[in-house]
Amino acid sequence: MSYSKAIVVQYRRNINIGVVDTTISNSHSLSDLDLGSINQIIGTLTEVISNPNGAFIWGSEQIVIDSDSINSKITDEINGVTLSNTSTISLLNLMVEIKNFKEQYQIPSNLKNIIGQAFETIKSNPHNYKRWPTSDTDFSTTIDNVYVSLVLTSDDLNLPKNEYLNQLKTNF
């Protein structure tokens, strides 16, 4: 398992917080779940793993996961294609990682701290932090092993850090 963690701030200051296991197809969509759902999934997966006859069908809008005590089959819900099979323990570990990351960064002070660092880094030399050479609004950097992506207009780059941070939508 290899986790990638990301915080993405969209144009209208909406924020996505997520973790991806690069070995599990479409695992990014599991970060779309809210903390309440994530906690329920963790509890149910823990029960399923401890019960040889246990089974649980779960997922997000994009993927459906059919888990038993050992393996889980992941299906692309949109295209009806089986994406992969993975161990149920690996999925449980991913869900715990997503939970911990979301809990850490749904605290507004933690979130604003890391986004503020990214904003200042990007603002200091925007050309060096473009996500794509042809984009004038998509920037990214890595802070403390977290990939941070910000959509910033030229006007945004003129804002003081605190003014930019106060525009973030931090209600989760």
Short mmCIF file of C-alpha atoms in Angstrom, two decimals:
data_model
loop_
_atom_site.label_atom_id
_atom_site.label_comp_id
_atom_site.label_asym_id
_atom_site.label_seq_id
_atom_site.Cartn_x
_atom_site.Cartn_y
_atom_site.Cartn_z
CA MET A 1 0.00 0.00 0.00
CA SER A 2 1.27 3.36 -1.02
CA TYR A 3 -0.77 6.34 0.12
CA SER A 4 -0.91 9.74 -1.54
CA LYS A 5 -2.53 12.54 0.44
CA ALA A 6 -3.98 15.66 -1.12
CA ILE A 7 -5.83 18.85 -0.35
CA VAL A 8 -7.41 20.57 -3.34
CA VAL A 9 -8.89 24.08 -3.23
CA GLN A 10 -11.24 24.76 -6.16
CA TYR A 11 -11.97 28.11 -7.80
CA ARG A 12 -14.93 28.87 -5.52
CA ARG A 13 -12.81 27.92 -2.49
CA ASN A 14 -14.47 24.53 -1.98
CA ILE A 15 -12.00 22.08 -0.50
CA ASN A 16 -11.48 18.37 -1.14
CA ILE A 17 -9.42 16.38 1.34
CA GLY A 18 -8.39 12.90 0.35
CA VAL A 19 -6.13 9.89 0.47
CA VAL A 20 -5.47 7.49 -2.39
CA ASP A 21 -3.94 4.03 -2.23
CA THR A 22 -2.06 3.93 -5.52
CA THR A 23 -2.41 0.14 -5.62
CA ILE A 24 -6.24 0.21 -5.51
CA SER A 25 -8.15 1.37 -8.61
CA ASN A 26 -10.37 4.42 -8.11
CA SER A 27 -9.68 4.51 -4.37
CA HIS A 28 -9.74 8.32 -4.59
CA SER A 29 -13.55 8.23 -4.60
CA LEU A 30 -13.62 6.78 -1.07
CA SER A 31 -12.37 10.13 0.23
CA ASP A 32 -15.65 11.67 -0.95
CA LEU A 33 -17.42 9.92 1.93
CA ASP A 34 -18.14 11.94 5.07
CA LEU A 35 -16.60 11.06 8.43
CA GLY A 36 -19.80 9.49 9.74
CA SER A 37 -19.94 7.08 6.80
CA ILE A 38 -16.22 6.38 7.06
CA ASN A 39 -16.56 5.49 10.75
CA GLN A 40 -19.48 3.15 10.01
CA ILE A 41 -17.51 1.47 7.21
CA ILE A 42 -14.48 0.99 9.48
CA GLY A 43 -16.67 -0.61 12.15
CA THR A 44 -18.42 -2.91 9.70
CA LEU A 45 -15.20 -3.94 7.92
CA THR A 46 -13.64 -4.75 11.30
CA GLU A 47 -16.59 -7.03 12.07
CA VAL A 48 -16.50 -8.64 8.60
CA ILE A 49 -12.77 -9.38 8.88
CA SER A 50 -13.25 -11.10 12.25
CA ASN A 51 -16.14 -13.25 10.98
CA PRO A 52 -15.27 -15.91 8.34
CA ASN A 53 -18.85 -15.76 7.02
CA GLY A 54 -19.06 -11.98 7.06
CA ALA A 55 -19.85 -9.92 3.98
CA PHE A 56 -20.46 -6.24 3.29
CA ILE A 57 -21.37 -4.32 0.14
CA TRP A 58 -20.36 -0.68 0.31
CA GLY A 59 -18.65 2.12 -1.61
CA SER A 60 -19.22 5.54 -3.09
CA GLU A 61 -21.15 6.92 -6.05
CA GLN A 62 -18.33 5.85 -8.34
CA ILE A 63 -17.37 2.40 -7.03
CA VAL A 64 -19.08 -0.51 -5.31
CA ILE A 65 -17.06 -2.83 -3.12
CA ASP A 66 -18.15 -6.35 -2.20
CA SER A 67 -16.08 -7.35 0.84
CA ASP A 68 -15.81 -10.66 2.63
CA SER A 69 -13.45 -11.50 5.49
CA ILE A 70 -10.45 -11.88 3.16
CA ASN A 71 -11.00 -10.24 -0.23
CA SER A 72 -12.92 -7.35 -1.73
CA LYS A 73 -14.07 -6.98 -5.32
CA ILE A 74 -14.15 -3.39 -6.59
CA THR A 75 -16.55 -2.52 -9.42
CA ASP A 76 -16.78 0.73 -11.39
CA GLU A 77 -20.43 1.59 -10.77
CA ILE A 78 -20.65 3.93 -13.75
CA ASN A 79 -19.29 1.51 -16.35
CA GLY A 80 -20.16 -1.78 -14.63
CA VAL A 81 -16.58 -3.03 -14.93
CA THR A 82 -14.70 -4.99 -12.28
CA LEU A 83 -11.63 -2.91 -11.49
CA SER A 84 -9.68 -5.06 -9.10
CA ASN A 85 -9.67 -7.45 -6.21
CA THR A 86 -7.81 -6.47 -3.09
CA SER A 87 -7.55 -7.62 0.48
CA THR A 88 -10.26 -6.43 2.82
CA ILE A 89 -7.59 -5.56 5.39
CA SER A 90 -5.95 -3.22 2.85
CA LEU A 91 -9.27 -1.45 2.36
CA LEU A 92 -9.79 -1.22 6.11
CA ASN A 93 -6.32 0.31 6.48
CA LEU A 94 -7.09 2.80 3.70
CA MET A 95 -10.34 3.83 5.36
CA VAL A 96 -8.51 4.37 8.67
CA GLU A 97 -5.92 6.49 6.83
CA ILE A 98 -8.68 8.56 5.17
CA LYS A 99 -10.41 9.00 8.54
CA ASN A 100 -7.24 10.17 10.27
CA PHE A 101 -6.31 12.56 7.46
CA LYS A 102 -9.79 14.06 7.26
CA GLU A 103 -9.98 14.45 11.04
CA GLN A 104 -6.63 16.24 11.03
CA TYR A 105 -7.47 18.66 8.23
CA GLN A 106 -11.13 19.27 8.96
CA ILE A 107 -9.87 21.29 11.90
CA PRO A 108 -9.91 24.78 10.33
CA SER A 109 -6.64 25.92 11.95
CA ASN A 110 -4.75 22.88 10.60
CA LEU A 111 -6.30 23.26 7.17
CA LYS A 112 -5.60 26.99 6.97
CA ASN A 113 -2.03 26.44 8.14
CA ILE A 114 -1.12 24.02 5.35
CA ILE A 115 -3.05 25.93 2.67
CA GLY A 116 -1.47 29.17 3.89
CA GLN A 117 2.00 27.65 3.51
CA ALA A 118 1.13 26.47 0.01
CA PHE A 119 -0.35 29.86 -0.91
CA GLU A 120 2.77 31.73 0.22
CA THR A 121 5.06 29.27 -1.57
CA ILE A 122 3.10 29.53 -4.82
CA LYS A 123 2.67 33.30 -4.52
CA SER A 124 6.45 33.76 -4.17
CA ASN A 125 7.04 32.34 -7.67
CA PRO A 126 3.84 31.17 -9.38
CA HIS A 127 5.60 30.11 -12.58
CA ASN A 128 7.51 27.39 -10.69
CA TYR A 129 4.33 25.86 -9.26
CA LYS A 130 2.05 25.56 -12.28
CA ARG A 131 0.39 22.15 -12.48
CA TRP A 132 0.56 22.35 -16.27
CA PRO A 133 2.76 24.58 -18.40
CA THR A 134 -0.24 26.06 -20.23
CA SER A 135 -2.33 26.80 -17.15
CA ASP A 136 -2.47 30.22 -15.55
CA THR A 137 -4.77 29.22 -12.69
CA ASP A 138 -3.81 25.71 -11.52
CA PHE A 139 -0.91 25.54 -9.08
CA SER A 140 0.43 22.85 -6.77
CA THR A 141 3.14 22.15 -4.26
CA THR A 142 3.89 19.59 -1.57
CA ILE A 143 3.89 20.57 2.09
CA ASP A 144 4.73 17.94 4.76
CA ASN A 145 4.17 15.10 2.25
CA VAL A 146 0.72 16.44 1.37
CA TYR A 147 0.04 17.44 -2.23
CA VAL A 148 -1.72 20.82 -2.13
CA SER A 149 -3.42 22.12 -5.27
CA LEU A 150 -4.86 25.63 -5.48
CA VAL A 151 -6.88 27.26 -8.24
CA LEU A 152 -5.74 30.88 -8.19
CA THR A 153 -6.47 33.77 -10.52
CA SER A 154 -4.00 36.60 -11.02
CA ASP A 155 -6.15 38.67 -8.62
CA ASP A 156 -5.88 35.92 -5.99
CA LEU A 157 -2.10 36.09 -6.20
CA ASN A 158 -2.31 39.73 -5.12
CA LEU A 159 -4.32 38.95 -1.98
CA PRO A 160 -2.71 38.92 1.45
CA LYS A 161 -2.55 35.37 2.84
CA ASN A 162 -5.13 35.97 5.58
CA GLU A 163 -7.64 37.43 3.13
CA TYR A 164 -7.28 34.38 0.88
CA LEU A 165 -7.59 32.00 3.85
CA ASN A 166 -10.73 33.75 5.10
CA GLN A 167 -12.42 32.94 1.76
CA LEU A 168 -12.00 29.17 2.21
CA LYS A 169 -15.13 27.10 2.74
CA THR A 170 -14.21 25.11 5.83
CA ASN A 171 -17.66 23.79 6.79
CA PHE A 172 -17.48 20.01 6.45
#
